[in-house]
GROMACS .gro file of C-alpha atoms in nm:
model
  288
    1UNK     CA    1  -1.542   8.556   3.506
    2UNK     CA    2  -1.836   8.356   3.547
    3UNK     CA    3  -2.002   8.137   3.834
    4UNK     CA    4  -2.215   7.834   3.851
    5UNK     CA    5  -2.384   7.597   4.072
    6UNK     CA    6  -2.112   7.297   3.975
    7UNK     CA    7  -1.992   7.134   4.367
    8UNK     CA    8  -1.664   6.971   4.153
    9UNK     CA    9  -1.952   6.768   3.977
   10UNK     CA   10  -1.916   6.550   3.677
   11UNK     CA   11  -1.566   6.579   3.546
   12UNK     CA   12  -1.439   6.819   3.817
   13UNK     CA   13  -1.083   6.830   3.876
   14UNK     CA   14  -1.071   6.740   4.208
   15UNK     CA   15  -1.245   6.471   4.377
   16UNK     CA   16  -1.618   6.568   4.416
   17UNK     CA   17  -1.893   6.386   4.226
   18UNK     CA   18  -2.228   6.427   4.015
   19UNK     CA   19  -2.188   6.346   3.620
   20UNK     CA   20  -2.393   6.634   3.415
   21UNK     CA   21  -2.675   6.441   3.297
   22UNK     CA   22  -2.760   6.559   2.930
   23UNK     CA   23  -2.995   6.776   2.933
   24UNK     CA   24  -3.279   6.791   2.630
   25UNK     CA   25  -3.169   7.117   2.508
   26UNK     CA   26  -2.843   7.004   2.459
   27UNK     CA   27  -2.919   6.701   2.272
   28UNK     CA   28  -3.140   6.900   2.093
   29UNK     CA   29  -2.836   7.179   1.990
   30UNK     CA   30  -2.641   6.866   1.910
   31UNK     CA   31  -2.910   6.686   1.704
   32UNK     CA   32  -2.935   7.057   1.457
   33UNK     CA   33  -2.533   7.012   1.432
   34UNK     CA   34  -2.491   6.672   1.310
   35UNK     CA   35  -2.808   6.719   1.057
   36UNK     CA   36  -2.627   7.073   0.919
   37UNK     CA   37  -2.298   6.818   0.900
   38UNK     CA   38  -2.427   6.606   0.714
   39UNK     CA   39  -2.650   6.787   0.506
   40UNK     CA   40  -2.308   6.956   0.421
   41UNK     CA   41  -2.188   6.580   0.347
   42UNK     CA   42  -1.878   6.593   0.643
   43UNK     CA   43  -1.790   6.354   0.889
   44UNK     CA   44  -1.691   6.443   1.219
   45UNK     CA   45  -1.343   6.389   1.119
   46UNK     CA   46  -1.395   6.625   0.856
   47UNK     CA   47  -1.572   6.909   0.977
   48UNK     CA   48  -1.375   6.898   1.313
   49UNK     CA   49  -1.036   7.055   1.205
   50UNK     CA   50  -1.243   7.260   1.013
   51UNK     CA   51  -1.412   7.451   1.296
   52UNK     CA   52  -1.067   7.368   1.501
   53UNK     CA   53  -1.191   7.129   1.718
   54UNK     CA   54  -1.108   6.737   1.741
   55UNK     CA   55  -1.316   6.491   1.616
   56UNK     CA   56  -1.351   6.337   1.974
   57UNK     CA   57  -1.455   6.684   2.144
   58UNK     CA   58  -1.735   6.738   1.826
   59UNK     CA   59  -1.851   6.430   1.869
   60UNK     CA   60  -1.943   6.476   2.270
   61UNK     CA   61  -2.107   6.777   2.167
   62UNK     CA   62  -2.366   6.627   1.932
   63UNK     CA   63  -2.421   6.339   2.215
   64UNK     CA   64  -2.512   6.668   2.392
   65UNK     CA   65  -2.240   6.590   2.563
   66UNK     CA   66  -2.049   6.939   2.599
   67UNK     CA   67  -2.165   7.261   2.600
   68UNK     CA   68  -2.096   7.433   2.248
   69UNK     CA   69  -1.865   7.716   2.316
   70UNK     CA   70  -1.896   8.002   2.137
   71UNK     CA   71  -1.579   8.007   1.889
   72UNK     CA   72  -1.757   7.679   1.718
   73UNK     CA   73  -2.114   7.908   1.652
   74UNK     CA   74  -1.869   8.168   1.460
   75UNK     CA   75  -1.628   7.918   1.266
   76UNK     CA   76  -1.943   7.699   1.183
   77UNK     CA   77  -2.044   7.991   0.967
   78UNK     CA   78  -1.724   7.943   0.760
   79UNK     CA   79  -1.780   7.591   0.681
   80UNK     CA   80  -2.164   7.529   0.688
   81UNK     CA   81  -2.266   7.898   0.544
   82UNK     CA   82  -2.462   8.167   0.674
   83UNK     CA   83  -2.846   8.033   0.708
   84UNK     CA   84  -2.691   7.680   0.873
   85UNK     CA   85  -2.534   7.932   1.110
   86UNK     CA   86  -2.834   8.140   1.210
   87UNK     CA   87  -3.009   7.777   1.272
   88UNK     CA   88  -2.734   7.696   1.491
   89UNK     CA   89  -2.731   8.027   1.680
   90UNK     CA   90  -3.116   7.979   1.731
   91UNK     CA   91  -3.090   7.605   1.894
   92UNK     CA   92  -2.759   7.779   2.122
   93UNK     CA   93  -3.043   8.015   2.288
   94UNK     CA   94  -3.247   7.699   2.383
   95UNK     CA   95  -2.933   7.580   2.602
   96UNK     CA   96  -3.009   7.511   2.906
   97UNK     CA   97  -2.894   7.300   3.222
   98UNK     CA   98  -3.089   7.124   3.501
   99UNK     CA   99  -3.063   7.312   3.836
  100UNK     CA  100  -2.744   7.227   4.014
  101UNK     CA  101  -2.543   7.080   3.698
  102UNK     CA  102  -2.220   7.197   3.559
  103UNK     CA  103  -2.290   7.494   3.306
  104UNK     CA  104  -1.973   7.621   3.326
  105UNK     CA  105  -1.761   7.279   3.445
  106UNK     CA  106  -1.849   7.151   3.078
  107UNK     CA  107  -1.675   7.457   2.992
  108UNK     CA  108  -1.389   7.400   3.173
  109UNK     CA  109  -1.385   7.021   3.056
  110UNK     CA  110  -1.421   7.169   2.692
  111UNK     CA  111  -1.079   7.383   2.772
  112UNK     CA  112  -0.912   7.095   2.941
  113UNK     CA  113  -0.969   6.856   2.615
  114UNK     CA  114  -0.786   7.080   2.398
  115UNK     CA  115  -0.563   7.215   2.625
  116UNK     CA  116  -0.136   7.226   2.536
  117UNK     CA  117  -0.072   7.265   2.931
  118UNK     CA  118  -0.284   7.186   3.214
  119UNK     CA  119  -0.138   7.307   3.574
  120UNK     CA  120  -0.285   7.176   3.874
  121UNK     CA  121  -0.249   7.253   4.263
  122UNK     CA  122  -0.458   7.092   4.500
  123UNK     CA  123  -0.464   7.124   4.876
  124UNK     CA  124  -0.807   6.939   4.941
  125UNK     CA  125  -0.756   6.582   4.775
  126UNK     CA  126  -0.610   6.403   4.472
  127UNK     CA  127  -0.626   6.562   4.138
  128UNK     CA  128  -0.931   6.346   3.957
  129UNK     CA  129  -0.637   6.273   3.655
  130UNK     CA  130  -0.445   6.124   3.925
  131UNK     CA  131  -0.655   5.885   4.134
  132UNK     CA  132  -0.673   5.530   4.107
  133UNK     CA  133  -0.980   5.308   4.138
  134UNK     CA  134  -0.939   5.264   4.488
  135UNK     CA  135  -0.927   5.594   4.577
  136UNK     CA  136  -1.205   5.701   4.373
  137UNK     CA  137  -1.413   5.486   4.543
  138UNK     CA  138  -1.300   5.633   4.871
  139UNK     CA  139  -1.433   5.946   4.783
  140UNK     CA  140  -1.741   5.847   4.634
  141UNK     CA  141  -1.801   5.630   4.934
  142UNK     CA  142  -1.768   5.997   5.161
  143UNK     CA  143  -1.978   6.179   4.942
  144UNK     CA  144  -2.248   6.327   5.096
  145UNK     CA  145  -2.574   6.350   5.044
  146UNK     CA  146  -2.494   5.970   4.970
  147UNK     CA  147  -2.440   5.821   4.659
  148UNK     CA  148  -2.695   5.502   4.536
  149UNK     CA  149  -2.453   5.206   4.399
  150UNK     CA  150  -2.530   5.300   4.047
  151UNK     CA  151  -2.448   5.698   4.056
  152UNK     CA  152  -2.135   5.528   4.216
  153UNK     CA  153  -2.024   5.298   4.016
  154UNK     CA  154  -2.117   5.555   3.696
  155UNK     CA  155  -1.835   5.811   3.863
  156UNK     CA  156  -1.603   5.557   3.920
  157UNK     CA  157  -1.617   5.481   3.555
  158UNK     CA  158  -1.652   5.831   3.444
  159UNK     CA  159  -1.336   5.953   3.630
  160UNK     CA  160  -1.128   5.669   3.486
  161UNK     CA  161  -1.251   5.701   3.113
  162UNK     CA  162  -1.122   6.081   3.224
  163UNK     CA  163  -0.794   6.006   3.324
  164UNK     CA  164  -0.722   5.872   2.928
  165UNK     CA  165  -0.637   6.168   2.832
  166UNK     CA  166  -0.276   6.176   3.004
  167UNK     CA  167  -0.207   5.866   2.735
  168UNK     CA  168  -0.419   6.004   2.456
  169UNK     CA  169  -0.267   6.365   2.453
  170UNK     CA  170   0.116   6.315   2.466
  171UNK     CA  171   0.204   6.642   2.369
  172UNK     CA  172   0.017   6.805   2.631
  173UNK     CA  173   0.251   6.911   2.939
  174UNK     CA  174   0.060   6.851   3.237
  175UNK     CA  175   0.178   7.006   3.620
  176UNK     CA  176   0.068   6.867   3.907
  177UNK     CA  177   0.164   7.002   4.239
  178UNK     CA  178  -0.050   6.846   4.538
  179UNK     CA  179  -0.002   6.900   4.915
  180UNK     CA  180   0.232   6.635   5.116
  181UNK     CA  181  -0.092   6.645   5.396
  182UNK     CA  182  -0.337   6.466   5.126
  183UNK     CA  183  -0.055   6.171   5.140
  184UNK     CA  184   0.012   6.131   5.471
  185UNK     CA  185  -0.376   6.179   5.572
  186UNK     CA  186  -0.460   5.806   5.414
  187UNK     CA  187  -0.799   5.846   5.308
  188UNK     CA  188  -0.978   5.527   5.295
  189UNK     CA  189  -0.678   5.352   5.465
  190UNK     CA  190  -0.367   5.174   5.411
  191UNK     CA  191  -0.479   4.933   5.120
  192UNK     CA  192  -0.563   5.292   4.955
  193UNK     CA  193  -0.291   5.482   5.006
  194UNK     CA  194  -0.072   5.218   4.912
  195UNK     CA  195  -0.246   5.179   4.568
  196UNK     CA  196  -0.231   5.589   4.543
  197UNK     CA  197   0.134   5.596   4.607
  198UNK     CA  198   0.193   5.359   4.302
  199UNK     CA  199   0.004   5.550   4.070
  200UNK     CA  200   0.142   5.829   4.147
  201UNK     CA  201   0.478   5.675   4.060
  202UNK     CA  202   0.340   5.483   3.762
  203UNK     CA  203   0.225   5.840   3.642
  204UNK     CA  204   0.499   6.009   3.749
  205UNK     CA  205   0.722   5.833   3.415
  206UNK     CA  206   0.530   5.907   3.190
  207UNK     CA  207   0.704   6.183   2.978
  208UNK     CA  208   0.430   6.450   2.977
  209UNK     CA  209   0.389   6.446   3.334
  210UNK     CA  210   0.530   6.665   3.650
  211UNK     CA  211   0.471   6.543   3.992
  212UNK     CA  212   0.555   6.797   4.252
  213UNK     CA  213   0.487   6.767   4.645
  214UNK     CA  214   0.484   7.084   4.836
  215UNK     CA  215   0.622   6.977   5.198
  216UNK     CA  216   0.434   7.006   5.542
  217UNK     CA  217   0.635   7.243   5.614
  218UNK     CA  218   0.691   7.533   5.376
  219UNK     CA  219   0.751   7.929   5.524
  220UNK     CA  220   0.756   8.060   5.168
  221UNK     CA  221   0.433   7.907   5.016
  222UNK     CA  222   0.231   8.109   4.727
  223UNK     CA  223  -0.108   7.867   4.743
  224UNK     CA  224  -0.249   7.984   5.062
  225UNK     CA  225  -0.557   8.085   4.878
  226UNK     CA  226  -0.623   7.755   4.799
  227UNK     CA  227  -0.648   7.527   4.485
  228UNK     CA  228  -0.640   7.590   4.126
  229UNK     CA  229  -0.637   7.459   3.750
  230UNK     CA  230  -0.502   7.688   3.461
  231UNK     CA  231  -0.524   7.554   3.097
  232UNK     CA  232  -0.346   7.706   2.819
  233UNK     CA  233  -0.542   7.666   2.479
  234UNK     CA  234  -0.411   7.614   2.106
  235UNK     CA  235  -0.381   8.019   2.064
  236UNK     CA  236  -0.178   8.005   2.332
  237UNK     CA  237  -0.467   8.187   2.602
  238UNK     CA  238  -0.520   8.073   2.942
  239UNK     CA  239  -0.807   7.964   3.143
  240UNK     CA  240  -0.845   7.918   3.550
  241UNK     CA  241  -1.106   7.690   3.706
  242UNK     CA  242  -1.142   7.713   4.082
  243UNK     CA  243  -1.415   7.508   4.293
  244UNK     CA  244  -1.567   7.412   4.617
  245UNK     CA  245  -1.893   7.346   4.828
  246UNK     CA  246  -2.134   7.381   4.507
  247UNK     CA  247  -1.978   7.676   4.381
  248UNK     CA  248  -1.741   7.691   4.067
  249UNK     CA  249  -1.579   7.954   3.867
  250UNK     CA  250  -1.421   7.953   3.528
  251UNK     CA  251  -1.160   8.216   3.464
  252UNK     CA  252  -1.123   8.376   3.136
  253UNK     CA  253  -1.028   8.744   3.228
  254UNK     CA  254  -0.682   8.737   3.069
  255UNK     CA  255  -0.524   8.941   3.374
  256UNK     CA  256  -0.678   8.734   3.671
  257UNK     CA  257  -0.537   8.412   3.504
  258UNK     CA  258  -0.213   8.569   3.451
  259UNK     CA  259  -0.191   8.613   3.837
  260UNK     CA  260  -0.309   8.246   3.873
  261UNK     CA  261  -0.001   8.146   3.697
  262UNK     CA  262   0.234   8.389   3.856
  263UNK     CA  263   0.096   8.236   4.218
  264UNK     CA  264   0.158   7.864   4.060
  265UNK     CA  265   0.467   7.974   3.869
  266UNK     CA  266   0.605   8.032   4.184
  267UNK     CA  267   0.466   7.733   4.422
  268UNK     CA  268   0.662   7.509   4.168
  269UNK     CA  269   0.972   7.678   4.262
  270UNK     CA  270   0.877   7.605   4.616
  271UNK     CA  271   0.752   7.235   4.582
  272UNK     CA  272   0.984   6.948   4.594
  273UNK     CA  273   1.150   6.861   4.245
  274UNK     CA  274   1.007   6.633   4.040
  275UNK     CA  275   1.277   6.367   4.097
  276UNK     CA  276   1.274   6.449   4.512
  277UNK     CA  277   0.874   6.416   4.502
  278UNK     CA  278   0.961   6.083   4.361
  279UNK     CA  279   1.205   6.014   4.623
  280UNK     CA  280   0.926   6.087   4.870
  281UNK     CA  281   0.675   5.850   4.734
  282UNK     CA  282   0.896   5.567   4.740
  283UNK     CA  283   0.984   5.624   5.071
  284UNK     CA  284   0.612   5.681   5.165
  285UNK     CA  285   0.562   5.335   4.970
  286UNK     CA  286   0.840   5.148   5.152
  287UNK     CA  287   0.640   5.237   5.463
  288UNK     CA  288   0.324   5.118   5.401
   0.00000   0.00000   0.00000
């Protein structure tokens, strides 16, 4: 396990705030990758199932971007050769992050790119995949310490550029089961709400999507310690990511995720269906 100073920031899963600004070391590290690429005369789109990443997620890491995890420093070495790999290894030491910015949520955001399944239980607000404009700027607009209109605005279009990847990953399953309170609590009023109930339906058909509620009032209910994201990656491993009030924590210890996914294994059983949550939302709609 690992902790870091993240507050949900950048592209947390929930609906906190604070883009990573690149940091110099990091555009540094991804500076020394592109010039071994293309001293080894690859393009991204090349080298990238090479090393067993996508072109998109290489790309973000020489824009320094992404931190570099540590599978691409060991698979480089198979396509670049050993002395491109040492000079890799030596700009991965200089990596660091400016106090209070997501180490580990870039990480996490890594994971979530290449992810085959993405679960997601929330119990504070709206997953960040799931909110519409409106509702973005709701939260932005409660953020404290306050945002300026530009760090706003930057979010806003951050968190939507985000959400592409429900279209641009079809074959990834993603699980969303969110509490019926965060609906009926209409943050940022009824224009809001309104426009978060039809997303949530407009989302709700796509194909790779599951929309779960869990009800008000549940006896049995398995998420009482509070929200959660689990990611399963290409070999098939899983990954938690847990935040809140400036702490974060990504989850690789094999046998804590596995009782993540045993605790949201079950909540699904206890949520309402997919087709009842969409029941619900219509109804909630038809109200407002």
């Amino acid at each position: 396990m690992a902790t870091d100073n993240d507050g949900g920031r950048g592209w947390a899963p929930g609906g906190h705030c604070g883009e990573p600004e690149v940091s110099d070391s990091l555009k540094t590290f991804g500076a020394v990758l592109k010039a071994l690429r293309d001293e080894a005369r690859l393009t991204q789109e090349q080298f990238a199932p090479l090393v067993q990443y996508s072109a998109a997620y290489i790309a973000k890491i020489e824009q320094g971007k992404r931190f570099p995890p540590r599978d691409l420093l060991e698979r480089s070495e198979e396509v670049l050769g050993a002395a491109a790999a040492r000079v890799l290894v030596a700009a991965a030491r200089g990596l660091t992050r400016k106090t209070g910015l997501a180490s580990w949520f870039l990480q996490w955001a890594a994971v979530e790119e290449e992810t085959t399944s993405l679960y997601a239980y929330e119990c504070r607000v709206i997953p960040g995949l799931l909110q519409p404009e409106p509702y973005i700027q709701a939260v932005f607009d409660r953020h404290l310490p306050p945002l300026t209109q530009e760090q706003s605005e930057r979010q806003v279009a951050d968190r939507l550029a985000r959400q592409q990847l429900l279209i641009d990953r079809p074959n990834t399953t993603f699980s969303f089961i969110i509490e019926q309170a965060l609906l009926e609590r209409r943050l940022g009023g009824a224009r809001v709400t309104k426009a978060l109930l039809d997303h949530l339906l407009l989302v709700g058909r796509y194909r790779n999507v599951e929309l779960q509620v869990m009800p008000l009032v549940q006896e049995d209910h398995a998420g009482f310690e509070g929200e959660m994201y689990l990611a399963e990656t290409a070999d098939h491993r899983w990954a938690g990511y847990v935040e809140g009030h400036g702490t974060s924590m990504l989850i690789s210890d094999p046998k804590a995720a596995s009782y993540m996914l045993q605790r949201y294994g079950k909540m699904r059983s206890q949520a309402l269906s997919h087709q009842d949550t969409t029941s619900l939302l219509e109804q909630m709609r038809g109200g407002q």
